[in-house]
Tab-separated table of C-alpha atoms in Angstrom:
chain	number	residue	atom	x	y	z
A	561	SER	CA	0.334	-16.697	1.622
A	562	ASP	CA	-2.789	-16.644	3.766
A	563	ALA	CA	-4.446	-19.441	1.796
A	564	VAL	CA	-1.426	-21.765	2.056
A	565	ARG	CA	-1.018	-20.969	5.747
A	566	GLU	CA	-4.677	-21.799	6.413
A	567	SER	CA	-4.343	-25.161	4.658
A	568	LEU	CA	-1.188	-26.007	6.616
A	569	ILE	CA	-2.791	-25.111	9.934
A	570	ALA	CA	-5.798	-27.252	9.072
A	571	ALA	CA	-3.559	-30.224	8.186
A	572	MET	CA	-1.332	-30.085	11.315
A	573	ASP	CA	-2.215	-31.276	14.796
A	574	ASN	CA	-1.723	-29.134	17.913
A	575	ARG	CA	1.644	-30.624	18.816
A	576	GLU	CA	3.050	-29.924	15.353
A	577	LEU	CA	1.714	-26.377	15.356
A	578	VAL	CA	3.290	-25.566	18.718
A	579	ALA	CA	6.611	-27.119	17.679
A	580	ALA	CA	6.628	-25.075	14.460
A	581	ALA	CA	5.609	-21.788	16.097
A	582	VAL	CA	7.730	-21.836	19.252
A	583	SER	CA	10.965	-21.273	17.301
A	584	LEU	CA	9.652	-18.212	15.466
A	585	ASP	CA	10.568	-14.640	16.320
A	586	THR	CA	8.235	-12.635	18.534
A	587	ASP	CA	6.740	-10.555	15.717
A	588	GLU	CA	6.155	-13.689	13.612
A	589	ILE	CA	4.340	-15.427	16.471
A	590	ALA	CA	2.155	-12.355	16.945
A	591	ASP	CA	1.345	-12.362	13.222
A	592	LEU	CA	0.494	-16.076	13.267
A	593	ALA	CA	-1.482	-16.202	16.536
A	594	PRO	CA	-4.845	-14.858	15.198
A	595	ASP	CA	-4.984	-17.731	12.685
A	596	LEU	CA	-4.227	-20.485	15.214
A	597	PRO	CA	-6.861	-22.361	17.245
A	598	LYS	CA	-7.315	-20.880	20.739
A	599	ASP	CA	-6.087	-24.012	22.521
A	600	VAL	CA	-2.928	-23.992	20.389
A	601	VAL	CA	-2.291	-20.339	21.249
A	602	GLN	CA	-2.689	-21.074	24.953
A	603	GLU	CA	-0.303	-24.023	24.760
A	604	LEU	CA	2.148	-21.979	22.706
A	605	MET	CA	2.149	-19.098	25.202
A	606	LYS	CA	2.823	-21.526	28.056
A	607	SER	CA	5.841	-22.925	26.218
A	608	LEU	CA	7.462	-19.473	25.846
A	609	ASP	CA	9.711	-17.959	28.497
A	610	GLN	CA	8.282	-15.026	30.430
A	611	ALA	CA	10.147	-12.303	28.513
A	612	LYS	CA	9.125	-13.643	25.112
A	613	ARG	CA	5.547	-14.196	26.262
A	614	LEU	CA	5.274	-10.585	27.412
A	615	GLN	CA	6.656	-9.412	24.082
A	616	VAL	CA	4.111	-11.466	22.135
A	617	GLU	CA	1.282	-10.126	24.291
A	618	SER	CA	2.564	-6.598	23.725
A	619	SER	CA	2.680	-7.112	19.939
A	620	LEU	CA	-0.850	-8.523	19.919
A	621	SER	CA	-2.129	-5.405	21.708
A	622	TYR	CA	-1.227	-3.157	18.751
A	623	ASP	CA	-3.016	-2.785	15.443
A	624	GLU	CA	-1.331	-4.739	12.642
A	625	ASP	CA	-0.952	-1.552	10.580
A	626	SER	CA	0.829	0.322	13.366
A	627	VAL	CA	4.515	0.534	14.239
A	628	GLY	CA	3.818	-1.493	17.404
A	629	GLY	CA	2.465	-4.320	15.279
A	630	LEU	CA	5.651	-4.414	13.171
A	631	MET	CA	8.409	-3.777	15.716
A	632	ASP	CA	10.668	-6.458	17.183
A	633	TYR	CA	12.471	-6.661	20.506
A	634	ASP	CA	15.888	-7.919	19.411
A	635	PHE	CA	18.270	-4.970	19.734
A	636	VAL	CA	21.499	-3.920	21.441
A	637	THR	CA	21.653	-1.082	23.975
A	638	ILE	CA	24.665	0.706	25.421
A	639	ARG	CA	25.305	3.495	27.937
A	640	ALA	CA	26.593	6.921	26.907
A	641	ASP	CA	29.263	7.152	29.635
A	642	VAL	CA	31.431	4.271	28.369
A	643	THR	CA	34.157	4.385	25.716
A	644	LEU	CA	34.040	2.951	22.224
A	645	GLU	CA	36.622	0.349	23.264
A	646	VAL	CA	34.292	-0.901	26.001
A	647	ALA	CA	31.407	-1.019	23.526
A	648	LEU	CA	33.521	-3.022	21.038
A	649	ARG	CA	34.511	-5.502	23.733
A	650	TYR	CA	30.840	-5.859	24.637
A	651	LEU	CA	29.926	-6.654	21.039
A	652	ARG	CA	32.745	-9.198	20.744
A	653	PHE	CA	31.509	-10.817	23.945
A	654	MET	CA	28.022	-11.137	22.444
A	655	GLY	CA	29.491	-13.016	19.492
A	656	GLU	CA	26.513	-12.378	17.219
A	657	LEU	CA	24.419	-9.286	16.530
A	658	PRO	CA	20.681	-9.209	15.796
A	659	PRO	CA	19.888	-9.162	12.055
A	660	HIS	CA	20.053	-5.762	10.307
A	661	THR	CA	21.943	-4.145	13.175
A	662	ASP	CA	23.490	-0.949	11.828
A	663	LYS	CA	23.448	1.035	15.077
A	664	LEU	CA	23.373	0.615	18.836
A	665	PHE	CA	20.688	2.311	20.903
A	666	VAL	CA	22.065	4.537	23.657
A	667	VAL	CA	19.943	4.578	26.826
A	668	ASP	CA	20.218	5.937	30.364
A	669	ARG	CA	19.791	3.993	33.619
A	670	GLU	CA	15.976	4.117	33.326
A	671	GLY	CA	16.016	2.776	29.756
A	672	ARG	CA	15.178	6.125	28.159
A	673	LEU	CA	16.608	6.654	24.690
A	674	THR	CA	19.280	9.355	24.519
A	675	GLY	CA	20.690	8.675	21.065
A	676	THR	CA	22.002	6.104	18.591
A	677	LEU	CA	25.518	4.999	17.766
A	678	PRO	CA	26.028	3.903	14.142
A	679	LEU	CA	28.505	1.023	13.895
A	680	LYS	CA	30.517	2.825	11.245
A	681	ARG	CA	31.290	5.620	13.732
A	682	MET	CA	32.699	3.047	16.137
A	683	LEU	CA	35.176	1.943	13.485
A	684	VAL	CA	36.516	5.350	12.485
A	685	HIS	CA	36.748	7.148	15.847
A	686	ASP	CA	39.329	6.918	18.615
A	687	PRO	CA	38.561	3.845	20.792
A	688	ASP	CA	39.151	5.980	23.892
A	689	ALA	CA	36.398	8.423	22.917
A	690	HIS	CA	33.209	8.280	24.953
A	691	ILE	CA	29.980	7.269	23.241
A	692	ALA	CA	28.325	10.529	24.322
A	693	ALA	CA	30.792	12.436	22.135
A	694	VAL	CA	30.275	10.253	19.048
A	695	MET	CA	26.609	9.243	19.105
A	696	SER	CA	23.757	10.872	17.193
A	697	ASP	CA	21.554	12.621	19.744
A	698	ASP	CA	18.680	13.422	17.344
A	699	PRO	CA	17.739	10.077	15.746
A	700	VAL	CA	14.620	9.317	13.724
A	701	LEU	CA	12.356	7.469	16.131
A	702	PHE	CA	8.796	6.177	16.280
A	703	HIS	CA	6.058	5.436	18.802
A	704	PRO	CA	4.123	2.151	18.834
A	705	SER	CA	0.879	3.926	17.904
A	706	ASP	CA	2.364	5.571	14.776
A	707	ALA	CA	0.928	4.451	11.439
A	708	ALA	CA	3.091	1.894	9.672
A	709	SER	CA	2.578	3.746	6.380
A	710	ASP	CA	4.117	6.909	7.878
A	711	ALA	CA	7.065	4.878	9.156
A	712	ALA	CA	7.549	3.339	5.707
A	713	GLN	CA	7.745	6.794	4.155
A	714	ALA	CA	10.295	7.844	6.785
A	715	PHE	CA	12.441	4.773	6.058
A	716	GLU	CA	12.444	5.727	2.379
A	717	ARG	CA	13.098	9.416	3.037
A	718	TYR	CA	15.981	8.922	5.463
A	719	ASP	CA	17.424	5.667	4.027
A	720	LEU	CA	16.983	3.894	7.354
A	721	VAL	CA	17.994	0.316	8.134
A	722	THR	CA	16.724	0.288	11.718
A	723	ALA	CA	14.996	2.826	13.933
A	724	PRO	CA	14.154	2.892	17.675
A	725	VAL	CA	10.585	2.698	18.979
A	726	VAL	CA	9.897	4.485	22.278
A	727	ASP	CA	6.885	4.853	24.563
A	728	ALA	CA	5.337	8.068	25.899
A	729	GLN	CA	8.122	8.350	28.520
A	730	ASN	CA	10.794	7.981	25.820
A	731	ARG	CA	11.735	4.501	27.100
A	732	LEU	CA	13.060	2.165	24.430
A	733	VAL	CA	10.480	-0.584	23.796
A	734	GLY	CA	11.505	-2.005	20.413
A	735	ARG	CA	12.957	-1.341	17.011
A	736	LEU	CA	11.736	-1.216	13.430
A	737	THR	CA	13.827	-2.877	10.719
A	738	VAL	CA	13.953	-2.349	6.982
A	739	ASP	CA	13.012	-5.946	6.108
A	740	VAL	CA	9.728	-5.676	8.018
A	741	VAL	CA	9.011	-2.282	6.472
A	742	LEU	CA	9.635	-3.684	2.980
A	743	ASP	CA	7.267	-6.570	3.712
A	744	PHE	CA	4.628	-4.048	4.775
A	745	ILE	CA	5.140	-1.938	1.624
A	746	ARG	CA	4.898	-5.040	-0.576
A	747	SER	CA	1.718	-6.149	1.206
A	748	GLU	CA	0.163	-2.699	0.769
A	749	SER	CA	1.112	-2.636	-2.921
A	750	GLU	CA	-0.384	-6.079	-3.504
A	751	GLN	CA	-3.528	-5.025	-1.681
A	752	ASP	CA	-3.857	-1.889	-3.832
A	753	MET	CA	-3.386	-3.922	-7.025
A	754	LEU	CA	-6.113	-6.354	-5.955
A	755	GLN	CA	-8.492	-3.595	-4.927
A	756	LEU	CA	-8.006	-1.766	-8.220
A	757	ALA	CA	-9.325	-4.912	-9.892
A	758	GLY	CA	-12.138	-5.308	-7.362
A	759	LEU	CA	-10.525	-8.241	-5.509
A	760	GLN	CA	-10.196	-8.691	-1.768
A	761	GLU	CA	-6.797	-8.732	-0.096
A	762	ASP	CA	-7.121	-12.315	1.176
A	763	GLU	CA	-7.341	-13.799	-2.328
A	764	ASP	CA	-4.368	-15.248	-4.169
A	765	LEU	CA	-3.563	-18.034	-6.625
A	766	PHE	CA	-3.960	-20.692	-3.918
A	767	THR	CA	-7.396	-19.622	-2.638
A	768	THR	CA	-10.103	-22.264	-2.994
A	769	VAL	CA	-12.516	-21.997	-5.926
A	770	TRP	CA	-15.542	-21.370	-3.710
A	771	LYS	CA	-13.875	-18.671	-1.599
A	772	ALA	CA	-12.394	-16.925	-4.652
A	773	ALA	CA	-15.762	-16.941	-6.401
A	774	LYS	CA	-17.486	-15.393	-3.362
A	775	ASN	CA	-14.775	-12.735	-3.106
A	776	ARG	CA	-15.474	-11.643	-6.678
A	777	TRP	CA	-19.264	-11.546	-6.512
A	778	LEU	CA	-19.537	-8.002	-5.168
A	779	TRP	CA	-17.606	-6.280	-7.923
A	780	LEU	CA	-19.023	-8.537	-10.627
A	781	ALA	CA	-22.486	-7.478	-9.462
A	782	ILE	CA	-21.425	-3.817	-9.488
A	783	ASN	CA	-19.915	-4.233	-12.961
A	784	LEU	CA	-23.123	-5.825	-14.179
A	785	CYS	CA	-25.146	-2.874	-12.902
A	786	THR	CA	-22.815	-0.303	-14.465
A	787	ALA	CA	-22.806	-2.224	-17.758
A	788	LEU	CA	-26.612	-2.226	-17.771
A	789	ILE	CA	-26.618	1.540	-17.255
A	790	ALA	CA	-24.128	1.997	-20.096
A	791	SER	CA	-26.250	-0.231	-22.320
A	792	ARG	CA	-29.308	1.924	-21.629
A	793	VAL	CA	-27.321	4.979	-22.707
A	794	VAL	CA	-26.663	3.220	-26.010
A	795	GLY	CA	-30.299	2.088	-26.171
A	796	ALA	CA	-31.441	5.696	-26.013
A	797	PHE	CA	-29.776	6.244	-29.385
A	798	GLU	CA	-31.005	3.087	-31.148
A	799	GLY	CA	-32.693	5.154	-33.816
A	800	SER	CA	-29.468	6.990	-34.636
A	801	ILE	CA	-27.494	3.745	-34.835
A	802	GLU	CA	-30.095	2.230	-37.205
A	803	LYS	CA	-29.757	5.198	-39.547
A	804	LEU	CA	-25.933	5.217	-39.477
A	805	ALA	CA	-24.463	1.786	-38.799
A	806	ALA	CA	-20.924	3.187	-38.596
A	807	LEU	CA	-21.767	4.583	-35.165
A	808	ALA	CA	-21.958	1.048	-33.736
A	809	ALA	CA	-18.445	0.280	-34.971
A	810	LEU	CA	-16.897	3.543	-33.773
A	811	MET	CA	-18.432	4.118	-30.335
A	812	PRO	CA	-16.360	1.402	-28.526
A	813	ILE	CA	-13.207	3.239	-29.627
A	814	VAL	CA	-14.287	6.441	-27.886
A	815	ALA	CA	-15.236	4.607	-24.702
A	816	GLY	CA	-12.087	2.449	-24.729
A	817	MET	CA	-9.733	5.405	-25.147
A	818	GLY	CA	-11.504	7.242	-22.338
A	819	GLY	CA	-11.295	4.233	-20.015
A	820	ASN	CA	-7.586	3.784	-20.633
A	821	SER	CA	-6.822	7.466	-20.117
A	822	GLY	CA	-8.993	7.647	-16.997
A	823	ASN	CA	-7.291	4.647	-15.415
A	824	GLN	CA	-3.884	6.216	-16.073
A	825	THR	CA	-4.953	9.324	-14.162
A	826	SER	CA	-6.611	7.221	-11.457
A	827	THR	CA	-3.443	5.184	-10.903
A	828	LEU	CA	-1.343	8.334	-10.435
A	829	VAL	CA	-3.891	9.869	-8.065
A	830	VAL	CA	-4.182	6.682	-5.987
A	831	ARG	CA	-0.407	6.586	-5.643
A	832	GLY	CA	-0.272	10.294	-4.759
A	833	LEU	CA	-2.940	9.907	-2.076
A	834	ALA	CA	-1.244	6.814	-0.639
A	835	LEU	CA	2.092	8.621	-0.359
A	836	GLY	CA	0.570	11.841	0.963
A	837	LEU	CA	1.700	13.791	-2.105
A	838	ILE	CA	-1.728	15.302	-2.814
A	839	ASN	CA	-3.135	17.906	-0.449
A	840	LYS	CA	-5.477	20.879	-0.582
A	841	ASP	CA	-2.606	23.195	-1.587
A	842	ASN	CA	-1.687	21.362	-4.792
A	843	ALA	CA	-4.934	19.530	-5.646
A	844	LYS	CA	-6.159	22.212	-8.054
A	845	ARG	CA	-2.796	22.366	-9.831
A	846	ILE	CA	-2.679	18.576	-10.246
A	847	LEU	CA	-6.236	18.515	-11.651
A	848	THR	CA	-5.380	21.344	-14.058
A	849	LYS	CA	-2.315	19.448	-15.209
A	850	GLU	CA	-4.318	16.267	-15.864
A	851	LEU	CA	-6.930	18.257	-17.804
A	852	GLY	CA	-4.142	19.827	-19.874
A	853	ILE	CA	-2.688	16.402	-20.661
A	854	ALA	CA	-6.158	15.149	-21.619
A	855	LEU	CA	-6.751	18.160	-23.862
A	856	LEU	CA	-3.429	17.645	-25.642
A	857	ASN	CA	-3.898	13.896	-26.072
A	858	GLY	CA	-7.512	14.373	-27.094
A	859	SER	CA	-6.543	16.901	-29.749
A	860	VAL	CA	-3.777	14.723	-31.191
A	861	TRP	CA	-5.427	11.294	-31.115
A	862	GLY	CA	-8.882	12.695	-31.796
A	863	SER	CA	-7.518	14.290	-34.971
A	864	VAL	CA	-5.826	11.032	-35.948
A	865	MET	CA	-9.030	9.068	-35.427
A	866	GLY	CA	-11.034	11.720	-37.238
A	867	VAL	CA	-8.833	11.299	-40.324
A	868	VAL	CA	-9.039	7.504	-40.073
A	869	THR	CA	-12.832	7.705	-39.810
A	870	TYR	CA	-13.003	9.906	-42.903
A	871	LEU	CA	-10.795	7.502	-44.858
A	872	LEU	CA	-12.900	4.513	-43.780
A	873	TYR	CA	-16.369	5.970	-44.375
A	874	GLY	CA	-15.786	8.958	-46.658
A	875	ASN	CA	-17.813	11.217	-44.357
A	876	ALA	CA	-16.036	14.371	-43.193
A	877	MET	CA	-18.770	15.284	-40.699
A	878	LEU	CA	-18.555	11.830	-39.082
A	879	GLY	CA	-14.765	12.286	-38.821
A	880	GLY	CA	-15.288	15.632	-37.086
A	881	VAL	CA	-17.779	14.108	-34.654
A	882	MET	CA	-15.306	11.318	-33.881
A	883	ALA	CA	-12.486	13.793	-33.199
A	884	ALA	CA	-14.642	16.012	-30.965
A	885	ALA	CA	-16.124	13.072	-29.038
A	886	MET	CA	-12.716	11.587	-28.313
A	887	MET	CA	-11.319	14.882	-27.051
A	888	LEU	CA	-14.344	15.533	-24.835
A	889	ASN	CA	-14.318	12.009	-23.409
A	890	LEU	CA	-10.630	12.236	-22.547
A	891	LEU	CA	-11.410	15.405	-20.587
A	892	VAL	CA	-14.211	13.557	-18.797
A	893	ALA	CA	-11.794	10.663	-18.166
A	894	ALA	CA	-9.261	12.999	-16.553
A	895	MET	CA	-11.889	14.357	-14.175
A	896	ALA	CA	-13.231	10.873	-13.395
A	897	GLY	CA	-9.739	9.502	-12.828
A	898	TYR	CA	-9.029	12.330	-10.398
A	899	PHE	CA	-12.304	12.636	-8.499
A	900	ALA	CA	-13.162	8.920	-8.175
A	901	PRO	CA	-10.208	7.982	-5.898
A	902	ALA	CA	-10.343	11.398	-4.204
A	903	LEU	CA	-14.006	10.826	-3.289
A	904	ILE	CA	-13.303	7.314	-2.018
A	905	ASP	CA	-10.418	8.693	0.072
A	906	ARG	CA	-12.670	11.446	1.443
A	907	LEU	CA	-15.130	8.753	2.553
A	908	GLY	CA	-12.376	7.175	4.648
A	909	ARG	CA	-11.704	4.170	2.411
A	910	ASP	CA	-8.561	3.104	0.586
A	911	PRO	CA	-8.523	5.217	-2.629
A	912	ALA	CA	-7.642	2.082	-4.603
A	913	PHE	CA	-10.887	0.427	-3.495
A	914	GLY	CA	-12.972	0.264	-6.671
A	915	SER	CA	-11.618	3.457	-8.228
A	916	ALA	CA	-10.818	1.687	-11.520
A	917	VAL	CA	-14.325	0.224	-11.711
A	918	LEU	CA	-15.937	3.611	-11.033
A	919	THR	CA	-13.664	5.402	-13.504
A	920	THR	CA	-14.364	2.871	-16.265
A	921	PHE	CA	-18.116	3.137	-15.681
A	922	ILE	CA	-18.040	6.927	-16.023
A	923	THR	CA	-15.861	6.949	-19.137
A	924	ASP	CA	-17.906	4.228	-20.859
A	925	SER	CA	-21.274	5.832	-20.161
A	926	MET	CA	-20.129	9.354	-20.971
A	927	GLY	CA	-18.193	8.162	-24.014
A	928	PHE	CA	-21.300	6.554	-25.507
A	929	PHE	CA	-23.450	9.547	-24.587
A	930	ILE	CA	-21.055	12.167	-26.000
A	931	PHE	CA	-20.347	10.338	-29.263
A	932	LEU	CA	-23.908	9.243	-30.011
A	933	GLY	CA	-25.320	12.569	-28.829
A	934	LEU	CA	-23.012	14.582	-31.097
A	935	ALA	CA	-23.708	12.240	-34.003
A	936	THR	CA	-27.465	12.622	-33.518
A	937	VAL	CA	-27.268	16.409	-33.396
A	938	VAL	CA	-24.753	16.898	-36.244
A	939	LEU	CA	-25.406	14.046	-38.653
A	940	LEU	CA	-29.083	13.104	-38.330
């Protein structure tokens, strides 16, 4: 984790850091370099051979959330005008293949990608057949500037193990492997989980107390403000609560059910936006569906709670108010759970960033207002 890595870097001297980093793969060095002291990075770069140094510099030039930031340079290329037997002899001569190699990349004399040759095809075809006749000439490929999230979706869609990365001239510059893509997906998922709770991505169980506390101040301050607003909504109905004490016991149920339902919708919407499943063509249908689910759940559980309220307090009108308030707040929760992450996404931020906090604030405030407002109008 970042916190453990920072503590290790702080505890090691320059010689130890260079010795530990020099044996890493190119993409790992590029990932580690921003956290190392500048003099260590300079010494590390000097200790690398020219080819590896150029690869590290190339990796550092790309954004960490791009394909270029994730690709590696350890791959096997072959020409299309040789036979499968020649290719097999070449592989045996190498003795060991790069990890996760499921295909060879077929290139021309200028290094331009012309296709890929899956290893399984080499095993089942005539050894005298030429690679040009066996290879796949329309492979899934990426460019270094492509978004890593788009590449991750492509790996899932096409069940990829590796994929070539080419430049603007279609020259092979690297490859993307499934293990790196899975690491990226896991990192994104962890980041979304933290942001849903109002935590920053650099916090984990090993973060120092002071740093963790500072990371949480922003959303604690926002929560405090939203809680104060919700409390003022309740305060506006103090007279009603004094006249009917049962309202104080029942109103948290309405708000709690709305918050839970809203966060369920919010989670689905955040996931849909992250995967590109929600667009302007289906947005209205998805919102209508969530409103329908809220109406059904509100009718069922509102009726259940209305009966329970009547049995507890012997007041049929209070039971009716409880049922109506719960149904209305679940409808509000569905809209809040949909529009909160959608608005955050429209503003150019990660839809997970604070959507749960915003949804909970809306459902709490509106839940109190709807329940106490109905009770004031109907019962008092």
